[in-house]
Tab-separated table of C-alpha atoms in Angstrom:
chain	number	residue	atom	x	y	z
C	131	MET	CA	-31.090	19.498	8.499
C	132	PRO	CA	-31.655	18.819	4.789
C	133	ALA	CA	-28.734	19.008	2.389
C	134	SER	CA	-28.305	22.142	0.329
C	135	PRO	CA	-29.046	21.860	-3.409
C	136	SER	CA	-25.333	21.908	-4.252
C	137	THR	CA	-24.564	19.220	-1.702
C	138	ALA	CA	-27.429	17.078	-2.964
C	139	ARG	CA	-26.153	17.421	-6.538
C	140	ALA	CA	-22.644	16.386	-5.469
C	141	ILE	CA	-23.969	13.341	-3.614
C	142	ASN	CA	-26.107	12.297	-6.585
C	143	ASP	CA	-23.239	12.754	-9.031
C	144	ARG	CA	-20.870	10.629	-6.959
C	145	LEU	CA	-23.506	7.947	-6.576
C	146	ALA	CA	-24.048	7.790	-10.328
C	147	LEU	CA	-20.316	7.705	-11.037
C	148	ARG	CA	-19.784	4.941	-8.498
C	149	LEU	CA	-22.497	2.867	-10.158
C	150	LEU	CA	-20.973	3.437	-13.586
C	151	GLN	CA	-17.591	2.381	-12.181
C	152	GLU	CA	-18.983	-0.806	-10.626
C	153	GLU	CA	-21.663	-1.790	-13.143
C	154	GLY	CA	-20.269	-0.472	-16.404
C	155	PRO	CA	-22.301	1.526	-18.938
C	156	LEU	CA	-25.919	2.201	-17.929
C	157	THR	CA	-28.930	3.904	-19.454
C	158	ALA	CA	-30.651	6.825	-17.768
C	159	GLY	CA	-33.482	4.479	-16.894
C	160	GLN	CA	-31.114	2.040	-15.228
C	161	LEU	CA	-29.508	4.884	-13.276
C	162	LYS	CA	-32.974	5.941	-12.137
C	163	GLN	CA	-33.743	2.422	-10.979
C	164	LEU	CA	-30.412	1.879	-9.191
C	165	THR	CA	-30.228	5.295	-7.523
C	166	GLY	CA	-33.902	5.712	-6.669
C	167	LEU	CA	-33.765	9.263	-7.998
C	168	SER	CA	-36.497	10.867	-10.053
C	169	ARG	CA	-36.319	10.988	-13.821
C	170	PRO	CA	-35.702	14.789	-13.954
C	171	THR	CA	-32.939	14.486	-11.324
C	172	VAL	CA	-31.215	11.739	-13.317
C	173	ALA	CA	-31.525	13.777	-16.509
C	174	ASP	CA	-29.901	16.754	-14.758
C	175	LEU	CA	-26.973	14.743	-13.392
C	176	VAL	CA	-26.367	13.059	-16.749
C	177	GLU	CA	-26.207	16.495	-18.356
C	178	ARG	CA	-23.836	17.816	-15.678
C	179	LEU	CA	-21.467	14.849	-15.892
C	180	THR	CA	-21.472	14.933	-19.687
C	181	GLU	CA	-20.641	18.642	-19.747
C	182	ALA	CA	-17.812	18.001	-17.262
C	183	GLY	CA	-16.319	15.429	-19.629
C	184	LEU	CA	-16.687	12.627	-17.082
C	185	ILE	CA	-19.252	10.503	-18.931
C	186	SER	CA	-20.309	10.101	-22.540
C	187	VAL	CA	-22.623	8.028	-24.687
C	188	VAL	CA	-20.828	4.742	-25.370
C	189	GLY	CA	-23.578	2.819	-27.147
C	190	GLU	CA	-27.224	1.926	-27.163
C	191	SER	CA	-29.346	-0.647	-25.409
C	192	GLY	CA	-32.799	-2.139	-25.894
C	193	GLU	CA	-34.708	-3.794	-28.668
C	194	GLN	CA	-35.242	-0.636	-30.695
C	195	ARG	CA	-31.633	0.556	-30.069
C	196	ARG	CA	-32.635	4.134	-30.742
C	197	GLY	CA	-33.890	7.181	-28.917
C	198	PRO	CA	-32.633	8.937	-25.757
C	199	ASN	CA	-33.848	6.181	-23.447
C	200	ALA	CA	-31.619	3.634	-25.183
C	201	ARG	CA	-28.384	5.605	-24.790
C	202	LEU	CA	-25.734	3.895	-22.682
C	203	TYR	CA	-23.588	6.224	-20.608
C	204	GLY	CA	-20.131	5.296	-19.401
C	205	ILE	CA	-17.206	6.951	-17.654
C	206	VAL	CA	-14.744	8.542	-20.077
C	207	ALA	CA	-11.842	6.176	-19.484
C	208	ASP	CA	-9.217	8.343	-21.170
C	209	ARG	CA	-10.148	11.344	-19.035
C	210	ALA	CA	-7.019	10.516	-17.035
C	211	TYR	CA	-4.165	8.029	-17.133
C	212	LEU	CA	-2.599	6.357	-14.111
C	213	ALA	CA	0.647	4.583	-13.310
C	214	ALA	CA	1.352	2.036	-10.574
C	215	LEU	CA	4.893	1.063	-9.560
C	216	ASP	CA	6.167	-1.903	-7.594
C	217	VAL	CA	9.638	-0.900	-6.411
C	218	ARG	CA	12.183	-3.525	-5.363
C	219	THR	CA	15.867	-3.519	-4.546
C	220	GLU	CA	16.686	-5.189	-7.863
C	221	GLY	CA	14.210	-3.407	-10.071
C	222	VAL	CA	10.869	-1.817	-10.817
C	223	THR	CA	7.658	-2.946	-12.480
C	224	VAL	CA	5.202	-0.355	-13.794
C	225	VAL	CA	1.641	-0.613	-15.082
C	226	VAL	CA	-0.123	2.220	-16.941
C	227	ALA	CA	-3.924	2.215	-16.918
C	228	ASP	CA	-6.880	4.424	-17.753
C	229	LEU	CA	-9.284	6.033	-15.295
C	230	LEU	CA	-11.264	2.814	-14.980
C	231	GLY	CA	-8.137	0.892	-14.052
C	232	THR	CA	-7.878	-0.998	-17.333
C	233	GLU	CA	-4.255	-1.963	-17.923
C	234	LEU	CA	-2.784	-0.446	-21.084
C	235	ALA	CA	0.933	-1.165	-20.741
C	236	ARG	CA	3.324	-3.006	-18.440
C	237	ALA	CA	7.108	-2.947	-18.237
C	238	SER	CA	9.950	-3.923	-15.892
C	239	VAL	CA	13.592	-3.038	-15.504
C	240	LEU	CA	16.380	-4.505	-13.394
C	241	VAL	CA	18.566	-2.129	-11.409
C	242	ALA	CA	22.112	-3.305	-10.717
C	243	ASP	CA	23.389	-3.189	-7.156
C	244	ASP	CA	26.263	-0.922	-8.222
C	245	ALA	CA	24.182	1.313	-10.488
C	246	GLY	CA	24.404	4.319	-8.186
C	247	THR	CA	21.543	6.501	-7.000
C	248	GLY	CA	21.329	8.822	-10.001
C	249	PRO	CA	21.452	6.161	-12.711
C	250	ALA	CA	19.020	3.953	-10.797
C	251	VAL	CA	16.509	6.787	-10.493
C	252	GLU	CA	16.928	7.586	-14.183
C	253	GLN	CA	16.278	3.952	-15.115
C	254	ALA	CA	13.051	3.898	-13.132
C	255	VAL	CA	11.779	7.256	-14.363
C	256	GLY	CA	12.640	6.347	-17.945
C	257	LEU	CA	10.710	3.109	-17.565
C	258	VAL	CA	7.580	5.008	-16.501
C	259	GLU	CA	7.926	7.441	-19.396
C	260	ARG	CA	8.314	4.630	-21.938
C	261	ALA	CA	5.357	2.704	-20.546
C	262	ALA	CA	3.187	5.820	-20.677
C	263	LYS	CA	4.176	6.391	-24.287
C	264	GLU	CA	3.381	2.784	-25.154
C	265	ALA	CA	-0.037	3.168	-23.533
C	266	GLY	CA	-0.765	6.300	-25.556
C	267	ALA	CA	-0.908	8.411	-22.405
C	268	ASP	CA	0.341	11.890	-23.213
C	269	ARG	CA	0.017	12.868	-19.545
C	270	LEU	CA	-0.186	10.868	-16.341
C	271	HIS	CA	-2.635	12.184	-13.782
C	272	THR	CA	-1.622	10.089	-10.748
C	273	VAL	CA	1.340	7.827	-10.022
C	274	ALA	CA	1.230	5.438	-7.048
C	275	ILE	CA	4.373	3.720	-5.761
C	276	GLY	CA	4.465	0.601	-3.627
C	277	ALA	CA	7.797	0.454	-1.846
C	278	PRO	CA	9.457	-1.267	1.099
C	279	GLY	CA	10.040	0.726	4.242
C	280	LEU	CA	8.088	2.989	6.549
C	281	ILE	CA	5.971	5.854	5.256
C	282	ASP	CA	6.092	8.986	7.399
C	283	PRO	CA	2.464	9.744	8.340
C	284	ALA	CA	3.181	13.480	8.444
C	285	THR	CA	4.815	13.815	5.025
C	286	GLY	CA	3.640	10.734	3.130
C	287	GLU	CA	7.260	10.074	2.156
C	288	LEU	CA	9.546	7.120	2.708
C	289	ARG	CA	11.474	7.454	5.930
C	290	ASP	CA	15.235	7.381	5.752
C	291	SER	CA	16.671	3.904	6.282
C	292	THR	CA	20.274	2.794	5.994
C	293	GLY	CA	19.111	-0.619	4.819
C	294	LEU	CA	17.251	0.537	1.716
C	295	PRO	CA	18.764	1.868	-1.513
C	296	GLU	CA	18.834	5.634	-1.584
C	297	TRP	CA	17.227	5.649	-5.016
C	298	HIS	CA	14.003	4.359	-3.467
C	299	ARG	CA	13.625	7.596	-1.504
C	300	ARG	CA	14.676	9.763	-4.445
C	301	LEU	CA	12.310	8.162	-6.943
C	302	ALA	CA	9.073	9.866	-5.891
C	303	ALA	CA	10.622	13.335	-6.014
C	304	ALA	CA	12.208	12.609	-9.400
C	305	LEU	CA	8.901	11.448	-10.845
C	306	GLY	CA	7.211	14.568	-9.500
C	307	GLU	CA	9.807	16.745	-11.180
C	308	ARG	CA	9.717	14.988	-14.547
C	309	LEU	CA	5.996	14.274	-14.790
C	310	PRO	CA	3.086	16.680	-14.345
C	311	ALA	CA	1.445	14.122	-12.104
C	312	ARG	CA	0.487	13.621	-8.493
C	313	VAL	CA	2.906	11.081	-6.965
C	314	LEU	CA	1.909	8.935	-3.989
C	315	VAL	CA	3.966	6.434	-1.971
C	316	GLU	CA	2.631	3.628	0.216
C	317	ASN	CA	4.145	0.676	2.028
C	318	GLU	CA	3.935	-2.365	-0.214
C	319	THR	CA	2.319	-4.649	2.363
C	320	ASN	CA	-0.429	-2.124	3.005
C	321	LEU	CA	-1.120	-2.017	-0.728
C	322	ALA	CA	-1.329	-5.810	-0.796
C	323	ALA	CA	-3.995	-5.643	1.924
C	324	LEU	CA	-5.938	-3.040	-0.066
C	325	ALA	CA	-5.898	-5.317	-3.111
C	326	GLU	CA	-6.971	-8.397	-1.155
C	327	GLN	CA	-9.855	-6.434	0.364
C	328	ARG	CA	-11.070	-5.070	-2.966
C	329	ASP	CA	-10.352	-7.945	-5.335
C	330	GLY	CA	-9.023	-10.857	-3.326
C	331	ALA	CA	-9.484	-13.047	-0.296
C	332	ALA	CA	-10.894	-10.370	2.053
C	333	ARG	CA	-13.633	-8.913	-0.125
C	334	ASP	CA	-16.274	-9.614	2.506
C	335	ARG	CA	-14.203	-8.408	5.478
C	336	ASP	CA	-14.052	-4.942	7.045
C	337	THR	CA	-11.606	-6.176	9.685
C	338	PHE	CA	-8.731	-8.535	8.936
C	339	VAL	CA	-4.971	-8.947	9.076
C	340	LEU	CA	-2.839	-9.788	6.061
C	341	LEU	CA	0.181	-11.905	7.043
C	342	TRP	CA	2.688	-11.528	4.224
C	343	LEU	CA	4.766	-14.611	3.414
C	344	GLY	CA	7.315	-14.247	0.665
C	345	LEU	CA	11.041	-13.593	0.700
C	346	GLY	CA	10.374	-11.998	4.072
C	347	THR	CA	7.497	-11.629	6.482
C	348	GLY	CA	5.168	-8.774	7.220
C	349	ALA	CA	1.586	-7.875	7.926
C	350	ALA	CA	-1.033	-5.210	7.344
C	351	VAL	CA	-3.941	-4.366	9.617
C	352	VAL	CA	-7.395	-3.302	8.431
C	353	LEU	CA	-9.837	-2.447	11.228
C	354	ASP	CA	-13.425	-1.386	10.543
C	355	GLY	CA	-12.590	-0.850	6.894
C	356	THR	CA	-9.620	1.423	7.593
C	357	LEU	CA	-5.976	0.598	7.023
C	358	ARG	CA	-4.073	1.282	10.241
C	359	ARG	CA	-0.549	2.641	9.884
C	360	GLY	CA	0.375	3.520	13.470
C	361	ALA	CA	1.956	6.590	15.026
C	362	SER	CA	5.192	6.273	13.058
C	363	GLY	CA	3.848	4.482	9.998
C	364	GLY	CA	5.134	1.089	11.091
C	365	THR	CA	2.095	-0.791	12.322
C	366	GLY	CA	2.820	-4.495	12.207
C	367	GLU	CA	6.586	-4.874	12.010
C	368	ILE	CA	5.936	-8.533	12.658
C	369	GLY	CA	9.355	-9.610	11.440
C	370	PHE	CA	10.711	-8.099	14.683
C	371	LEU	CA	8.222	-9.941	16.881
C	372	PRO	CA	10.192	-11.937	19.506
C	373	VAL	CA	9.163	-15.571	19.282
C	374	PRO	CA	10.045	-18.722	21.234
C	375	GLY	CA	12.523	-21.193	19.837
C	376	THR	CA	15.004	-18.882	18.126
C	377	THR	CA	18.599	-18.594	19.269
C	378	THR	CA	18.643	-14.805	19.649
C	379	LEU	CA	16.408	-11.765	19.949
C	380	PRO	CA	15.749	-9.234	17.210
C	381	SER	CA	17.235	-5.757	17.475
C	382	ALA	CA	16.217	-2.338	16.231
C	383	THR	CA	18.213	-2.881	13.045
C	384	ASP	CA	18.043	-6.637	12.550
C	385	CYS	CA	14.993	-8.920	12.695
C	386	GLU	CA	17.073	-12.094	13.046
C	387	GLY	CA	15.620	-14.001	15.967
C	388	GLY	CA	12.151	-12.572	15.426
C	389	PHE	CA	9.216	-14.058	13.540
C	390	HIS	CA	11.213	-13.386	10.394
C	391	SER	CA	13.443	-16.314	11.383
C	392	LEU	CA	10.445	-18.656	11.333
C	393	GLY	CA	8.462	-17.559	8.299
C	394	ALA	CA	10.799	-15.910	5.792
C	395	ALA	CA	11.574	-17.745	2.558
C	396	ALA	CA	15.070	-18.921	3.475
C	397	ALA	CA	13.803	-20.279	6.801
C	398	ILE	CA	11.126	-22.219	4.917
C	399	ASP	CA	13.741	-23.496	2.471
C	400	SER	CA	15.807	-24.787	5.365
C	401	LEU	CA	12.758	-26.366	6.972
C	402	ALA	CA	11.988	-28.203	3.730
C	403	ARG	CA	15.540	-29.569	3.608
C	404	GLU	CA	14.995	-31.014	7.077
C	405	TYR	CA	12.298	-33.179	5.539
C	406	GLY	CA	14.303	-34.020	2.436
C	407	LEU	CA	12.114	-31.902	0.144
C	408	THR	CA	13.332	-30.321	-3.055
C	409	ALA	CA	11.660	-28.943	-6.157
C	410	ALA	CA	12.550	-27.835	-9.635
C	411	ALA	CA	13.729	-24.258	-9.935
C	412	PRO	CA	10.615	-22.062	-10.333
C	413	ALA	CA	9.969	-20.808	-13.831
C	414	SER	CA	8.750	-17.447	-12.506
C	415	ASN	CA	10.326	-15.009	-10.081
C	416	GLU	CA	8.500	-16.414	-7.081
C	417	PRO	CA	10.628	-17.446	-4.082
C	418	TYR	CA	11.798	-21.050	-4.112
C	419	ALA	CA	9.973	-21.468	-0.800
C	420	ALA	CA	6.664	-20.915	-2.595
C	421	THR	CA	7.504	-23.680	-5.066
C	422	LEU	CA	8.269	-26.061	-2.208
C	423	VAL	CA	5.069	-25.199	-0.361
C	424	ARG	CA	2.948	-25.516	-3.492
C	425	ALA	CA	4.335	-28.967	-4.249
C	426	ALA	CA	3.643	-30.125	-0.693
C	427	ALA	CA	0.134	-28.678	-0.702
C	428	GLU	CA	-0.702	-30.327	-4.008
C	429	GLU	CA	0.524	-33.665	-2.709
C	430	ALA	CA	-1.508	-33.243	0.477
C	431	THR	CA	-4.589	-32.464	-1.599
C	432	SER	CA	-4.181	-35.561	-3.750
C	433	ARG	CA	-3.296	-37.800	-0.803
C	434	PRO	CA	-5.073	-36.569	2.330
C	435	ARG	CA	-3.499	-37.873	5.499
C	436	ALA	CA	-5.469	-39.884	8.002
C	437	GLY	CA	-6.866	-37.544	10.643
C	438	GLY	CA	-7.225	-34.674	8.179
C	439	PRO	CA	-4.772	-32.049	6.954
C	440	ASP	CA	-5.648	-29.556	9.661
C	441	THR	CA	-4.945	-31.808	12.610
C	442	PRO	CA	-2.038	-30.471	14.705
C	443	THR	CA	0.724	-33.007	14.943
C	444	GLY	CA	1.612	-32.325	18.566
C	445	GLY	CA	5.299	-32.245	17.639
C	446	SER	CA	7.603	-29.293	17.619
C	447	ALA	CA	8.211	-27.100	14.631
C	448	ALA	CA	11.167	-28.399	12.733
C	449	ALA	CA	14.505	-26.811	13.411
C	450	PRO	CA	16.517	-25.719	10.390
C	451	ALA	CA	20.175	-25.747	11.306
C	452	ASP	CA	21.194	-22.977	8.954
C	453	VAL	CA	18.917	-20.082	8.190
C	454	ASN	CA	20.069	-17.250	5.983
C	455	ALA	CA	16.724	-15.515	6.011
C	456	PRO	CA	16.245	-12.652	3.587
C	457	GLN	CA	14.960	-9.349	4.822
C	458	ALA	CA	11.422	-9.112	6.130
C	459	ARG	CA	8.721	-6.920	4.703
C	460	PRO	CA	7.602	-4.243	7.184
C	461	ALA	CA	3.912	-4.224	7.777
C	462	ALA	CA	1.148	-4.255	10.244
C	463	GLY	CA	0.539	-6.612	13.028
C	464	GLY	CA	0.237	-6.986	16.737
C	465	ALA	CA	2.742	-7.684	19.409
C	466	GLY	CA	2.692	-10.335	22.028
C	467	ALA	CA	4.208	-13.725	22.599
C	468	PRO	CA	1.681	-16.526	22.818
C	469	GLN	CA	2.725	-19.841	24.241
C	470	THR	CA	3.135	-22.416	21.518
C	471	ARG	CA	5.396	-25.182	20.383
C	472	PRO	CA	8.937	-23.800	20.108
C	473	ALA	CA	10.910	-23.926	16.922
C	474	SER	CA	14.663	-24.082	17.177
C	475	VAL	CA	16.153	-21.834	14.567
C	476	GLY	CA	19.837	-21.516	13.970
C	477	ALA	CA	21.469	-18.169	13.579
C	478	GLY	CA	22.360	-16.887	10.174
C	479	SER	CA	23.109	-13.571	8.544
C	480	SER	CA	19.920	-11.652	7.882
C	481	SER	CA	18.333	-8.344	8.545
C	482	ASP	CA	15.064	-6.577	8.634
C	483	GLY	CA	13.491	-5.304	5.493
C	484	THR	CA	10.682	-5.840	3.139
C	485	ASP	CA	9.686	-8.801	1.107
C	486	THR	CA	9.254	-8.883	-2.609
C	487	PRO	CA	5.916	-9.963	-3.993
C	488	VAL	CA	6.660	-9.383	-7.671
C	489	HIS	CA	10.430	-9.575	-8.059
C	490	PRO	CA	12.870	-11.731	-6.105
C	491	PRO	CA	15.293	-9.117	-4.782
C	492	VAL	CA	16.120	-8.852	-1.105
C	493	LEU	CA	14.638	-5.721	0.424
C	494	VAL	CA	16.062	-4.402	3.633
C	495	GLN	CA	14.580	-2.186	6.314
C	496	GLY	CA	17.562	-2.126	8.666
C	497	GLU	CA	21.204	-2.931	7.953
C	498	ALA	CA	21.524	-4.738	4.659
C	499	HIS	CA	22.790	-8.301	4.577
C	500	ALA	CA	21.697	-9.400	1.136
C	501	THR	CA	20.850	-13.068	1.246
C	502	PRO	CA	20.081	-14.681	-2.096
C	503	ASP	CA	17.097	-16.923	-2.588
C	504	THR	CA	18.122	-20.536	-2.024
C	505	ARG	CA	16.349	-21.914	-5.044
C	506	PRO	CA	18.345	-24.537	-6.987
C	507	SER	CA	19.433	-24.147	-10.547
C	508	ALA	CA	17.667	-26.154	-13.213
C	509	ASP	CA	20.645	-28.531	-13.291
C	510	ASP	CA	20.629	-28.988	-9.534
C	511	ALA	CA	16.886	-29.561	-9.212
C	512	THR	CA	15.896	-33.074	-8.242
C	513	SER	CA	12.283	-32.938	-9.302
C	514	ASP	CA	12.532	-36.511	-10.559
C	515	ILE	CA	12.991	-37.730	-6.987
C	516	ARG	CA	9.537	-37.538	-5.449
C	517	PRO	CA	9.545	-37.200	-1.672
C	518	SER	CA	7.077	-39.192	0.358
C	519	ALA	CA	3.621	-37.777	0.942
C	520	ASP	CA	4.194	-38.196	4.662
C	521	ALA	CA	7.319	-36.025	4.562
C	522	GLN	CA	5.454	-33.312	2.694
C	523	ALA	CA	2.544	-33.429	5.136
C	524	ARG	CA	4.889	-33.189	8.117
C	525	PHE	CA	6.655	-30.253	6.454
C	526	LEU	CA	3.334	-28.421	6.123
C	527	ASP	CA	2.511	-29.263	9.742
C	528	ALA	CA	5.806	-27.819	10.938
C	529	LEU	CA	5.359	-24.715	8.788
C	530	ALA	CA	1.854	-24.215	10.148
C	531	ASP	CA	3.259	-24.510	13.687
C	532	ARG	CA	5.614	-21.643	12.893
C	533	LEU	CA	3.081	-19.400	11.186
C	534	ALA	CA	0.588	-19.875	13.998
C	535	ILE	CA	3.098	-18.334	16.423
C	536	GLY	CA	3.056	-15.001	14.622
C	537	ALA	CA	-0.630	-15.150	13.799
C	538	ALA	CA	-1.586	-15.912	17.408
C	539	SER	CA	0.246	-12.802	18.610
C	540	VAL	CA	-1.662	-10.627	16.162
C	541	VAL	CA	-4.965	-12.264	17.028
C	542	ALA	CA	-4.411	-11.848	20.775
C	543	VAL	CA	-3.964	-8.085	20.413
C	544	LEU	CA	-6.315	-7.191	17.555
C	545	ASP	CA	-8.988	-9.922	17.423
C	546	PRO	CA	-9.391	-9.435	13.647
C	547	GLY	CA	-11.569	-12.499	13.108
C	548	CYS	CA	-9.760	-13.222	9.846
C	549	VAL	CA	-6.121	-13.696	8.866
C	550	VAL	CA	-5.154	-13.823	5.196
C	551	LEU	CA	-1.944	-15.704	4.397
C	552	GLY	CA	-0.627	-13.370	1.727
C	553	GLY	CA	2.288	-13.264	-0.660
C	554	GLU	CA	3.604	-16.033	-2.860
C	555	VAL	CA	3.969	-18.561	-0.056
C	556	GLY	CA	0.501	-17.881	1.349
C	557	GLN	CA	-1.060	-18.309	-2.061
C	558	ALA	CA	1.009	-21.409	-2.808
C	559	GLY	CA	-0.101	-23.117	0.406
C	560	GLY	CA	-3.741	-22.584	-0.477
C	561	GLU	CA	-6.518	-24.012	1.640
C	562	VAL	CA	-4.251	-26.856	2.759
C	563	LEU	CA	-1.849	-24.595	4.650
C	564	ALA	CA	-4.573	-22.173	5.742
C	565	ALA	CA	-6.573	-24.994	7.343
C	566	ARG	CA	-3.533	-26.161	9.287
C	567	VAL	CA	-2.799	-22.673	10.596
C	568	GLU	CA	-6.452	-22.138	11.510
C	569	ALA	CA	-6.517	-25.380	13.531
C	570	ARG	CA	-3.437	-24.348	15.465
C	571	LEU	CA	-4.851	-20.876	16.123
C	572	ALA	CA	-7.969	-22.488	17.537
C	573	ALA	CA	-5.762	-24.402	19.974
C	574	LEU	CA	-3.691	-21.340	20.905
C	575	SER	CA	-6.348	-18.642	21.190
C	576	PRO	CA	-9.903	-18.419	22.550
C	577	LEU	CA	-10.697	-15.857	19.844
C	578	PRO	CA	-12.365	-17.412	16.777
C	579	THR	CA	-10.277	-16.647	13.709
C	580	GLU	CA	-10.743	-17.715	10.116
C	581	VAL	CA	-7.559	-18.224	8.088
C	582	ARG	CA	-7.708	-17.774	4.322
C	583	PRO	CA	-5.119	-18.141	1.560
C	584	SER	CA	-4.274	-15.150	-0.609
C	585	ALA	CA	-6.159	-14.864	-3.879
C	586	LEU	CA	-3.628	-12.502	-5.460
C	587	GLY	CA	-0.246	-13.673	-4.170
C	588	GLY	CA	2.736	-11.584	-5.186
C	589	ALA	CA	0.687	-9.530	-7.660
C	590	ALA	CA	-1.220	-7.875	-4.817
C	591	VAL	CA	1.233	-4.995	-4.355
C	592	LEU	CA	1.022	-3.749	-7.933
C	593	ARG	CA	-2.742	-4.208	-7.930
C	594	GLY	CA	-3.013	-2.242	-4.694
C	595	ALA	CA	-0.910	0.587	-6.117
C	596	LEU	CA	-3.179	0.790	-9.150
C	597	LEU	CA	-6.272	0.881	-6.951
C	598	MET	CA	-4.779	3.695	-4.878
C	599	ALA	CA	-3.945	5.696	-8.004
C	600	ARG	CA	-7.434	5.147	-9.414
C	601	ASP	CA	-9.189	6.125	-6.182
C	602	THR	CA	-7.099	9.275	-5.831
C	603	ALA	CA	-7.669	10.374	-9.418
C	604	GLN	CA	-11.399	9.715	-9.264
C	605	ASP	CA	-11.743	11.550	-5.962
C	606	GLU	CA	-10.199	14.615	-7.563
C	607	LEU	CA	-11.910	14.438	-10.934
C	608	PHE	CA	-15.307	13.484	-9.583
C	609	ALA	CA	-15.341	16.278	-7.026
C	610	PRO	CA	-18.206	18.730	-7.600
C	611	THR	CA	-17.390	21.854	-9.560
C	612	PRO	CA	-18.664	25.248	-8.335
C	613	ARG	CA	-21.752	26.395	-10.116
């Protein structure tokens, strides 16, 4: 059954707008060539979109640079303004952008632990208002929030959790009341996966798993191009995955003893100490674990070990004696307990929660046991004492042993074909760490799985929030108008 004229117009308009979004300004002739539509049809859609205020003439093209055929049409970027928020226990970062996603302003604010719910919400809302003013945005069309915790599939709101600050849950409602904007909330790890798929390491993948490695652990699952959230919004709480080698089992309110105890930042810090590794305090807000992993990966790259960096050592994962792991990021992943080399992990105070890809605060999903990052101060750093290349290589081997445990469980259930090591630690490890994990997965699982390092690292959450805001605004604004 052929499409009705109105449906055909809507399809053609969306096609033209998508091309203008992806390719930038185009002439009517270029639109005709790229869409395959006739010249009169292109002329009609250009007229419709111009009258709707969605596109305008932004310049001219061609040798003569004159006449209707030389006009370049582009999306009207200031047709709507967007805001993306990355919400953490210790603060908020906001980016304001135009309809094309071009960043116009960025700002951050720290929120004190004892600030109280009302003042904390006011700080965050005020930050968004100031950033919008700086960007010249008199009105925000869509605001997207990336936050730790579970998103209720029925309401789209953060579920109540005793381990997260109350102001996190209040923020979306407060923004909706103060701003004439549509406010959306999404789990931060899911947003990181969206960003990696659009602009990062998974651009060529419709099915993959993002394994988040930062202050905590988490995952996000994308199957057949669709982000999977699960029945309760908690697909992939991999921090709670029971794993061999720990001294306890995780509980409903505490991920200590789960995969969190192997791959969270404090566990990696402790593992590095086992091998005598230290590093200068990081200049940025990245976890100290990422600095340690980056230094080891760089050394391994400059001094490749005999047998290759991705050769499993055959030893056990190192056993940190004291792990005060920060809270894990909730996310998406599979369950299952593959057989692998055990890692003995000592007990320490920790809890479930969500990792921080932009700021360093501890984010909790269950009961809060705030554990500070174990990075040294600048005075305590011993960067002048260079550890042996062998120690750094063995540290990466032991870390890969640990990460393969969680990854193998996900692979066994989902068969994603690709695992992206996300977050600051995943990006810091680069191809060196990814190759080691991939080799161990090949030994643990019959399912072929490529392992890639993150291309965006901790910035993925904010980027994902901006993409969600842009998609939502464009879907609404680009919808066909009744004629």
